[in-house]
CSV table of C-alpha atoms and ligand atoms in Angstrom, one decimal:
chain,number,residue,atom,x,y,z
A,1,MET,CA,0.0,0.0,0.0
A,2,GLY,CA,1.4,3.4,-1.0
A,3,VAL,CA,0.7,6.7,0.8
A,4,LEU,CA,-2.5,6.6,2.9
A,5,LYS,CA,-5.1,9.2,2.1
A,6,VAL,CA,-6.4,10.6,5.4
A,7,GLY,CA,-9.4,12.8,6.3
A,8,LEU,CA,-9.7,14.7,9.6
A,9,ALA,CA,-13.1,15.1,11.4
A,10,GLY,CA,-13.6,17.6,14.3
A,11,ILE,CA,-11.0,20.4,14.0
A,12,GLY,CA,-11.2,21.5,17.7
A,13,ALA,CA,-8.8,21.7,20.6
A,14,GLN,CA,-7.6,18.1,20.6
A,15,MET,CA,-7.1,17.9,16.8
A,16,GLN,CA,-5.3,21.3,16.6
A,17,GLN,CA,-3.1,21.0,19.7
A,18,ASN,CA,-2.2,17.3,19.9
A,19,LEU,CA,-3.3,15.2,16.9
A,20,LEU,CA,-2.5,17.5,14.0
A,21,PRO,CA,1.2,18.2,15.1
A,22,ALA,CA,1.7,14.5,15.4
A,23,LEU,CA,0.0,13.7,12.1
A,24,LEU,CA,2.2,16.3,10.4
A,25,GLN,CA,5.2,14.2,11.6
A,26,THR,CA,3.7,10.8,10.6
A,27,PRO,CA,5.4,9.2,7.5
A,28,GLY,CA,3.5,7.6,4.7
A,29,ILE,CA,0.3,9.6,5.0
A,30,GLU,CA,-1.3,12.5,3.1
A,31,ILE,CA,-4.0,14.6,4.7
A,32,VAL,CA,-6.4,15.2,1.9
A,33,GLY,CA,-9.5,16.6,3.6
A,34,ALA,CA,-10.9,18.0,6.8
A,35,CYS,CA,-14.4,18.5,8.1
A,36,ASP,CA,-16.0,20.3,11.0
A,37,SER,CA,-19.7,21.2,11.5
A,38,GLU,CA,-18.4,24.7,12.0
A,39,ALA,CA,-17.0,25.7,8.6
A,40,ALA,CA,-14.6,28.3,10.1
A,41,ARG,CA,-13.0,25.6,12.2
A,42,ALA,CA,-12.6,23.3,9.2
A,43,GLY,CA,-11.0,26.2,7.3
A,44,ALA,CA,-8.5,26.6,10.2
A,45,ILE,CA,-6.7,23.5,8.9
A,46,HIS,CA,-5.4,25.5,6.0
A,47,ARG,CA,-2.9,27.2,8.4
A,48,SER,CA,-1.2,23.8,8.7
A,49,VAL,CA,-2.2,22.0,5.5
A,50,PRO,CA,-2.8,24.6,2.8
A,51,GLY,CA,-5.2,23.9,-0.1
A,52,ILE,CA,-6.9,20.7,1.1
A,53,ARG,CA,-10.6,20.2,0.6
A,54,THR,CA,-12.8,21.1,3.6
A,55,THR,CA,-16.5,20.4,4.3
A,56,ASP,CA,-19.0,20.7,7.2
A,57,SER,CA,-20.2,17.1,7.1
A,58,VAL,CA,-18.4,13.8,7.8
A,59,ALA,CA,-20.8,12.1,5.4
A,60,ALA,CA,-19.7,14.4,2.5
A,61,MET,CA,-16.1,13.8,3.3
A,62,VAL,CA,-16.2,10.0,3.5
A,63,ASP,CA,-18.5,9.9,0.4
A,64,THR,CA,-16.3,12.1,-1.9
A,65,MET,CA,-12.7,12.0,-0.9
A,66,SER,CA,-11.6,8.3,-1.5
A,67,LEU,CA,-10.1,8.1,2.0
A,68,ASP,CA,-8.0,5.1,3.4
A,69,ALA,CA,-8.4,6.4,6.9
A,70,ILE,CA,-10.2,9.0,9.0
A,71,VAL,CA,-9.0,10.6,12.3
A,72,MET,CA,-11.9,11.8,14.4
A,73,ALA,CA,-11.9,14.2,17.4
A,74,CYS,CA,-15.6,15.2,17.5
A,75,PRO,CA,-17.8,15.5,20.6
A,76,PRO,CA,-17.6,12.0,22.0
A,77,HIS,CA,-21.3,11.1,21.8
A,78,LEU,CA,-21.0,11.4,18.0
A,79,HIS,CA,-18.0,9.1,17.5
A,80,TRP,CA,-19.9,5.8,17.5
A,81,GLU,CA,-22.3,6.6,14.6
A,82,LEU,CA,-19.6,8.5,12.6
A,83,ALA,CA,-17.1,5.6,13.1
A,84,ILE,CA,-19.7,3.1,11.9
A,85,SER,CA,-20.6,5.1,8.8
A,86,ALA,CA,-16.9,5.4,7.9
A,87,MET,CA,-16.2,1.7,8.5
A,88,GLN,CA,-19.2,0.7,6.3
A,89,ARG,CA,-17.4,2.6,3.4
A,90,GLY,CA,-14.2,0.5,4.0
A,91,ILE,CA,-12.4,3.4,5.7
A,92,SER,CA,-10.1,2.6,8.7
A,93,VAL,CA,-10.9,4.8,11.7
A,94,PHE,CA,-8.9,6.4,14.5
A,95,VAL,CA,-11.3,7.8,17.1
A,96,GLU,CA,-10.5,10.0,20.1
A,97,ARG,CA,-11.6,8.6,23.4
A,98,PRO,CA,-14.2,7.7,24.4
A,99,PRO,CA,-15.2,6.0,21.2
A,100,CYS,CA,-18.7,5.1,22.6
A,101,SER,CA,-20.9,5.2,25.7
A,102,THR,CA,-21.5,1.5,26.6
A,103,LEU,CA,-20.0,-1.9,26.3
A,104,ASP,CA,-22.8,-3.0,23.9
A,105,GLU,CA,-21.9,-0.1,21.6
A,106,LEU,CA,-18.2,-1.1,21.7
A,107,ARG,CA,-19.1,-4.7,20.9
A,108,LEU,CA,-20.9,-3.4,17.8
A,109,LEU,CA,-17.9,-1.3,16.8
A,110,VAL,CA,-15.7,-4.4,17.1
A,111,ASP,CA,-18.1,-6.5,15.0
A,112,MET,CA,-18.4,-3.8,12.4
A,113,ALA,CA,-14.6,-3.5,12.1
A,114,ARG,CA,-14.4,-7.3,11.6
A,115,GLN,CA,-17.1,-7.4,9.0
A,116,CYS,CA,-15.7,-4.4,7.1
A,117,GLY,CA,-12.1,-5.6,7.4
A,118,VAL,CA,-10.8,-2.2,8.5
A,119,ARG,CA,-8.2,-1.2,11.1
A,120,THR,CA,-9.3,0.7,14.1
A,121,GLY,CA,-7.7,2.8,16.8
A,122,VAL,CA,-8.7,4.8,19.9
A,123,GLY,CA,-6.7,7.8,21.3
A,124,MET,CA,-5.3,6.0,24.3
A,125,ASN,CA,-2.1,8.1,24.2
A,126,LEU,CA,-1.2,7.5,27.8
A,127,ARG,CA,-0.3,3.9,26.9
A,128,PHE,CA,2.2,5.2,24.4
A,129,SER,CA,3.6,8.1,26.5
A,130,ARG,CA,7.3,8.0,27.4
A,131,PRO,CA,6.9,7.3,31.2
A,132,ILE,CA,4.3,4.6,30.7
A,133,ARG,CA,6.5,3.0,28.0
A,134,GLN,CA,9.4,3.1,30.5
A,135,LEU,CA,7.2,1.5,33.2
A,136,ARG,CA,6.2,-1.2,30.8
A,137,GLU,CA,9.8,-2.0,29.9
A,138,LEU,CA,10.9,-2.0,33.6
A,139,THR,CA,8.1,-4.3,34.7
A,140,ALA,CA,8.6,-6.7,31.8
A,141,SER,CA,12.1,-7.5,33.2
A,142,GLU,CA,13.0,-10.7,34.9
A,143,THR,CA,14.2,-8.9,38.0
A,144,PHE,CA,10.8,-7.4,38.5
A,145,GLY,CA,8.9,-10.6,37.9
A,146,ASN,CA,5.2,-10.8,37.0
A,147,THR,CA,3.2,-7.8,38.1
A,148,SER,CA,1.1,-9.0,41.0
A,149,SER,CA,-0.5,-5.8,42.3
A,150,ILE,CA,-1.5,-2.6,40.6
A,151,GLN,CA,-2.5,0.3,42.8
A,152,LEU,CA,-3.9,3.3,40.9
A,153,THR,CA,-5.2,6.7,42.1
A,154,HIS,CA,-6.8,9.1,39.7
A,155,TYR,CA,-8.5,12.3,41.0
A,156,ALA,CA,-9.9,15.3,39.3
A,157,HIS,CA,-12.7,17.8,40.0
A,158,GLN,CA,-15.0,17.0,37.1
A,159,PRO,CA,-17.2,15.9,35.4
A,160,ARG,CA,-19.9,16.5,38.1
A,161,THR,CA,-22.9,15.8,35.8
A,162,ALA,CA,-23.7,13.4,33.0
A,163,LEU,CA,-22.1,14.4,29.7
A,164,PRO,CA,-24.1,14.2,26.5
A,165,GLY,CA,-24.9,10.5,25.5
A,166,HIS,CA,-24.2,9.2,29.1
A,167,ASP,CA,-26.9,8.0,31.5
A,168,THR,CA,-25.2,9.1,34.7
A,169,ALA,CA,-22.4,11.3,36.0
A,170,LEU,CA,-20.6,8.2,37.2
A,171,ARG,CA,-20.4,6.9,33.6
A,172,SER,CA,-19.1,10.3,32.6
A,173,VAL,CA,-16.3,10.2,35.2
A,174,LEU,CA,-15.3,6.7,34.2
A,175,LEU,CA,-15.4,7.3,30.4
A,176,GLY,CA,-14.7,11.0,30.2
A,177,HIS,CA,-12.0,11.3,32.7
A,178,ALA,CA,-10.6,8.0,34.1
A,179,LEU,CA,-10.8,5.8,31.0
A,180,GLN,CA,-7.0,5.9,30.4
A,181,SER,CA,-6.2,5.0,34.1
A,182,ILE,CA,-8.7,2.1,34.0
A,183,ASP,CA,-7.0,1.1,30.8
A,184,LEU,CA,-3.6,1.1,32.4
A,185,ALA,CA,-4.9,-1.3,35.0
A,186,VAL,CA,-5.8,-3.6,32.1
A,187,THR,CA,-2.5,-3.1,30.4
A,188,PHE,CA,-0.5,-4.0,33.5
A,189,GLY,CA,-3.0,-6.7,34.5
A,190,ARG,CA,-1.9,-8.5,31.3
A,191,GLY,CA,-4.7,-11.0,31.0
A,192,GLU,CA,-8.3,-11.9,31.0
A,193,LEU,CA,-10.4,-9.9,33.4
A,194,ILE,CA,-12.0,-12.3,35.9
A,195,ASP,CA,-13.9,-10.2,38.4
A,196,VAL,CA,-14.6,-6.6,39.5
A,197,GLN,CA,-15.8,-5.5,42.9
A,198,SER,CA,-16.6,-1.8,43.4
A,199,HIS,CA,-18.2,0.7,45.6
A,200,VAL,CA,-19.2,4.3,44.8
A,201,ARG,CA,-19.6,7.0,47.4
A,202,ARG,CA,-21.2,10.4,46.7
A,203,TYR,CA,-20.4,13.7,48.2
A,204,GLY,CA,-23.0,16.1,46.7
A,205,GLU,CA,-22.2,16.2,43.0
A,206,ALA,CA,-18.7,14.7,43.5
A,207,LEU,CA,-18.0,11.0,43.9
A,208,THR,CA,-15.3,8.4,44.6
A,209,VAL,CA,-15.0,4.9,43.2
A,210,GLU,CA,-13.1,2.1,44.8
A,211,ALA,CA,-12.7,-0.9,42.6
A,212,GLU,CA,-10.8,-4.1,42.8
A,213,CYS,CA,-10.2,-6.0,39.5
A,214,ARG,CA,-8.8,-9.5,39.3
A,215,PHE,CA,-7.1,-10.8,36.2
A,216,ALA,CA,-6.4,-14.4,35.0
A,217,SER,CA,-2.6,-13.5,35.2
A,218,GLY,CA,-3.0,-13.5,39.0
A,219,ALA,CA,-2.6,-9.7,39.2
A,220,THR,CA,-5.1,-7.6,41.1
A,221,ALA,CA,-5.7,-3.9,40.4
A,222,THR,CA,-7.0,-1.6,43.1
A,223,LEU,CA,-8.4,1.6,41.6
A,224,LEU,CA,-9.3,4.7,43.6
A,225,LEU,CA,-11.0,7.2,41.3
A,226,GLY,CA,-12.8,10.4,42.1
A,227,THR,CA,-13.9,13.9,41.5
A,228,THR,CA,-13.6,15.1,45.1
A,229,LEU,CA,-10.3,17.0,44.8
A,230,PRO,CA,-10.0,20.5,43.3
A,231,HIS,CA,-6.8,19.5,41.4
A,232,PHE,CA,-5.6,16.6,39.2
A,233,GLU,CA,-3.8,13.8,41.0
A,234,PHE,CA,-2.5,10.6,39.5
A,235,HIS,CA,-0.3,7.8,40.9
A,236,ILE,CA,0.4,4.2,39.9
A,237,LYS,CA,2.3,1.7,42.0
A,238,LEU,CA,3.2,-1.8,40.6
A,239,ILE,CA,4.4,-4.6,42.8
A,240,GLY,CA,6.3,-7.5,41.1
A,241,SER,CA,6.4,-11.1,42.1
A,242,ASN,CA,10.1,-10.7,43.1
A,243,SER,CA,9.1,-8.0,45.6
A,244,ALA,CA,10.3,-5.1,43.5
A,245,THR,CA,8.1,-2.0,43.2
A,246,ALA,CA,7.8,0.7,40.5
A,247,GLU,CA,5.9,3.9,41.1
A,248,LEU,CA,5.0,6.8,38.8
A,249,ASP,CA,3.3,10.0,39.8
A,250,ASP,CA,1.8,12.9,37.9
A,251,ARG,CA,5.1,14.9,38.1
A,252,GLY,CA,6.7,12.1,36.0
A,253,ASP,CA,9.0,10.7,38.7
A,254,ILE,CA,9.5,6.9,38.5
A,255,THR,CA,10.7,5.3,41.7
A,256,LEU,CA,12.1,1.8,41.7
A,257,ARG,CA,12.7,-0.3,44.7
A,258,GLY,CA,14.3,-3.8,44.5
A,259,ALA,CA,13.9,-6.8,46.8
A,260,GLU,CA,17.3,-6.0,48.3
A,261,PRO,CA,17.2,-3.7,51.3
A,262,GLY,CA,18.3,-0.2,50.2
A,263,SER,CA,17.9,-0.9,46.5
A,264,TYR,CA,16.5,2.3,45.1
A,265,ALA,CA,16.4,4.3,41.9
A,266,GLU,CA,14.7,7.4,40.7
A,267,ILE,CA,14.0,8.2,37.0
A,268,ASP,CA,12.7,11.5,35.8
A,269,ALA,CA,10.6,10.3,33.0
A,270,GLN,CA,8.6,13.6,32.4
A,271,THR,CA,5.0,13.8,33.3
A,272,PRO,CA,2.7,11.4,31.4
A,273,PHE,CA,0.2,14.3,31.3
A,274,ASP,CA,2.4,16.7,29.6
A,275,PHE,CA,0.9,17.6,26.3
A,276,GLY,CA,2.8,17.8,23.0
A,277,PRO,CA,3.0,15.1,20.4
A,278,ASP,CA,6.0,13.1,21.6
A,279,ARG,CA,5.8,13.5,25.4
A,280,GLY,CA,2.0,12.7,25.4
A,281,GLY,CA,2.4,9.6,23.2
A,282,TYR,CA,0.5,11.1,20.3
A,283,ASP,CA,3.4,10.6,17.8
A,284,SER,CA,3.9,7.0,18.8
A,285,GLU,CA,0.2,6.0,18.8
A,286,LEU,CA,-0.5,7.6,15.4
A,287,HIS,CA,2.7,6.3,13.8
A,288,ARG,CA,1.8,2.7,15.0
A,289,PHE,CA,-1.9,3.1,13.9
A,290,PHE,CA,-0.9,4.0,10.3
A,291,GLU,CA,1.7,1.3,10.3
A,292,ALA,CA,-1.1,-1.2,11.2
A,293,CYS,CA,-3.2,0.2,8.3
A,294,ARG,CA,-0.3,-0.2,5.9
A,295,THR,CA,0.6,-3.8,7.0
A,296,ARG,CA,-3.0,-4.8,7.7
A,297,THR,CA,-2.1,-5.9,11.2
A,298,ARG,CA,-3.7,-5.2,14.5
A,299,PHE,CA,-3.1,-1.8,16.2
A,300,GLU,CA,-2.4,-2.3,19.9
A,301,ALA,CA,-5.1,0.3,21.0
A,302,ASP,CA,-7.9,-0.9,18.7
A,303,PHE,CA,-11.6,-1.2,19.5
A,304,TYR,CA,-11.1,-4.9,20.5
A,305,SER,CA,-8.4,-4.0,23.0
A,306,LEU,CA,-10.8,-1.8,24.9
A,307,LEU,CA,-13.3,-4.5,25.7
A,308,PRO,CA,-11.9,-5.3,29.2
A,309,THR,CA,-11.6,-1.6,30.0
A,310,TYR,CA,-15.3,-1.1,29.1
A,311,ARG,CA,-16.2,-4.3,31.1
A,312,ILE,CA,-14.8,-2.7,34.2
A,313,VAL,CA,-16.7,0.5,33.5
A,314,GLU,CA,-19.9,-1.4,33.0
A,315,ALA,CA,-19.3,-3.6,36.1
A,316,ILE,CA,-18.9,-0.4,38.2
A,317,CYS,CA,-22.0,1.2,36.8
A,318,ASP,CA,-24.1,-2.1,37.2
A,319,ALA,CA,-22.9,-2.5,40.9
A,320,ASP,CA,-23.8,1.2,41.6
A,321,ARG,CA,-27.3,0.8,40.1
A,322,ALA,CA,-27.9,-2.4,42.2
A,323,THR,CA,-26.7,-0.5,45.4
A,324,GLU,CA,-29.0,2.5,44.5
A,325,ARG,CA,-32.0,0.1,44.1
A,326,GLU,CA,-31.2,-1.6,47.4
A,327,HIS,CA,-31.1,1.8,49.1
A,328,ASP,CA,-34.3,2.9,47.5
A,329,SER,CA,-36.1,-0.3,48.5
A,330,ALA,CA,-34.6,-0.1,52.1
A,331,ALA,CA,-35.7,3.5,52.4
A,332,ALA,CA,-39.2,2.6,51.1
A,333,THR,CA,-39.5,-0.2,53.7
A,334,ARG,CA,-38.2,2.1,56.5
A,335,GLU,CA,-40.8,4.8,55.6
A,336,GLY,CA,-43.5,2.2,55.4
A,337,TRP,CA,-44.2,2.6,51.7
A,338,HIS,CA,-45.5,-0.4,49.9
A,339,ILE,CA,-47.3,-1.1,46.7
A,340,SER,CA,-50.9,-2.0,47.2
A,341,PRO,CA,-52.0,-5.2,45.4
A,342,PRO,CA,-54.8,-4.8,42.9
A,343,ALA,CA,-58.2,-5.1,44.6
A,344,GLY,CA,-59.5,-8.7,44.7
A,345,THR,CA,-56.2,-10.5,44.1
A,346,GLY,CA,-55.9,-11.7,47.7
A,347,LEU,CA,-52.2,-10.7,47.6
A,348,GLY,CA,-52.4,-8.5,50.7
A,349,ARG,CA,-49.4,-8.3,53.1
B,401,NAD,P1,-13.8,20.5,20.8
B,401,NAD,O1,-15.2,20.9,21.1
B,401,NAD,O2,-12.7,21.6,20.9
B,401,NAD,O3,-13.7,20.0,19.3
B,401,NAD,C1,-14.7,19.2,18.7
B,401,NAD,C2,-14.9,19.7,17.3
B,401,NAD,O4,-15.9,18.9,16.6
B,401,NAD,C3,-15.5,21.1,17.2
B,401,NAD,O5,-14.7,21.9,16.4
B,401,NAD,C4,-16.9,20.9,16.7
B,401,NAD,O6,-17.3,22.0,15.9
B,401,NAD,C5,-16.7,19.7,15.9
B,401,NAD,N1,-18.0,19.0,15.6
B,401,NAD,C6,-19.1,18.9,16.3
B,401,NAD,N2,-20.0,18.1,15.7
B,401,NAD,C7,-19.4,17.7,14.5
B,401,NAD,C8,-19.9,16.9,13.5
B,401,NAD,N3,-21.1,16.3,13.5
B,401,NAD,N4,-19.1,16.7,12.4
B,401,NAD,C9,-17.8,17.2,12.4
B,401,NAD,N5,-17.4,18.0,13.4
B,401,NAD,C10,-18.1,18.2,14.5
B,401,NAD,O7,-13.5,19.2,21.6
B,401,NAD,P2,-12.0,18.6,21.9
B,401,NAD,O8,-11.6,19.0,23.3
B,401,NAD,O9,-11.2,18.8,20.8
B,401,NAD,O10,-12.4,17.1,22.1
B,401,NAD,C11,-12.6,16.3,20.9
B,401,NAD,C12,-12.4,14.8,21.3
B,401,NAD,O11,-11.1,14.6,21.8
B,401,NAD,C13,-13.3,14.3,22.4
B,401,NAD,O12,-13.7,13.0,22.2
B,401,NAD,C14,-12.5,14.4,23.7
B,401,NAD,O13,-12.9,13.5,24.7
B,401,NAD,C15,-11.1,14.0,23.1
B,401,NAD,N6,-10.0,14.5,23.9
B,401,NAD,C16,-9.8,15.8,24.1
B,401,NAD,C17,-8.7,16.2,24.8
B,401,NAD,C18,-8.3,17.7,25.0
B,401,NAD,O14,-7.4,17.9,25.8
B,401,NAD,N7,-9.0,18.6,24.4
B,401,NAD,C19,-7.8,15.3,25.4
B,401,NAD,C20,-8.1,14.0,25.2
B,401,NAD,C21,-9.2,13.6,24.5
């Protein structure tokens, strides 16, 4: 396959600040068109890629521009349908996260990609960021052993309400903010997800989620996620089967401790949340996605790879719904509410 013809959809902040600078450095692709529902934003692409065709509709772009692939950074609730319509035209899709709102929708995306024989990718740039790549290398070493425990903290102050396309604020926290951290638990858990136990606590509009995930590899991941802090906070600690530990915080410091007393090393890996194409992992993820398109192989962060991450999200939401129902029914019983049986059925209490 020669140079890949690529269209861009949604020329907003993420496309302009992070994806486009990385795309301009990606070999073997040609950006041939751009679209945004706001024509002026679509036109902004000409500052970086002069002369290409622009439109205000994704349908018009995929129908008329003979694309091999499309890169989308639209409002997330639109991604699912737009991705399906592109795949149905045989176009490979790279979609900013989150690609959809539910596990069922993700399963449909996976099926559609298989049926249409296209490559897919999701913007999980943290997986490809420099410090996470370093952590992955360190924990893959024999000295570290198998990762047996993953402890992950991810706090922010939003979202506090349900985002468009989501049924609850909890789902918006999990998909809109904590998706990459949940995904890291899956990445380091390296194996089939067996079980998820979780508990959600609410403090006004803010909430915290405590979840424990077990993997077939023997690893467990303890997640502490929340929107109760006014600032962003991230920390991951990995414990290996040889009693070594590796920790990364949001300042980008990796701390390694070996099994030997006093064995200690610090690496300044740069914060994983620093933006910019290389530091944030955008260069690496897009380079690998287009390489997968060219070689017709799987891209590591494709729709399929996100199934365990979405299973965790769904398990947390299901458990929370069940707890809410129990609370409602306990409250109803306490306050003496009961549903009267229809007259004459003899089903009185
Ligand atoms: P944004 O609002 O700045 O950009 C979205 C763009 O999509 C806008 O220009 C809007 O006009 C356009 N748009 C809306 N409907 C459209 C349609 N039907 N067809 C074509 N274009 C349409 O939002 P953003 O911050 O750039 O986020 C875009 C995506 O990137 C989201 O999925 C978000 O979760 C993800 N993301 C953003 C960031 C970030 O730092 N901004 C980081 C990570 C992920």
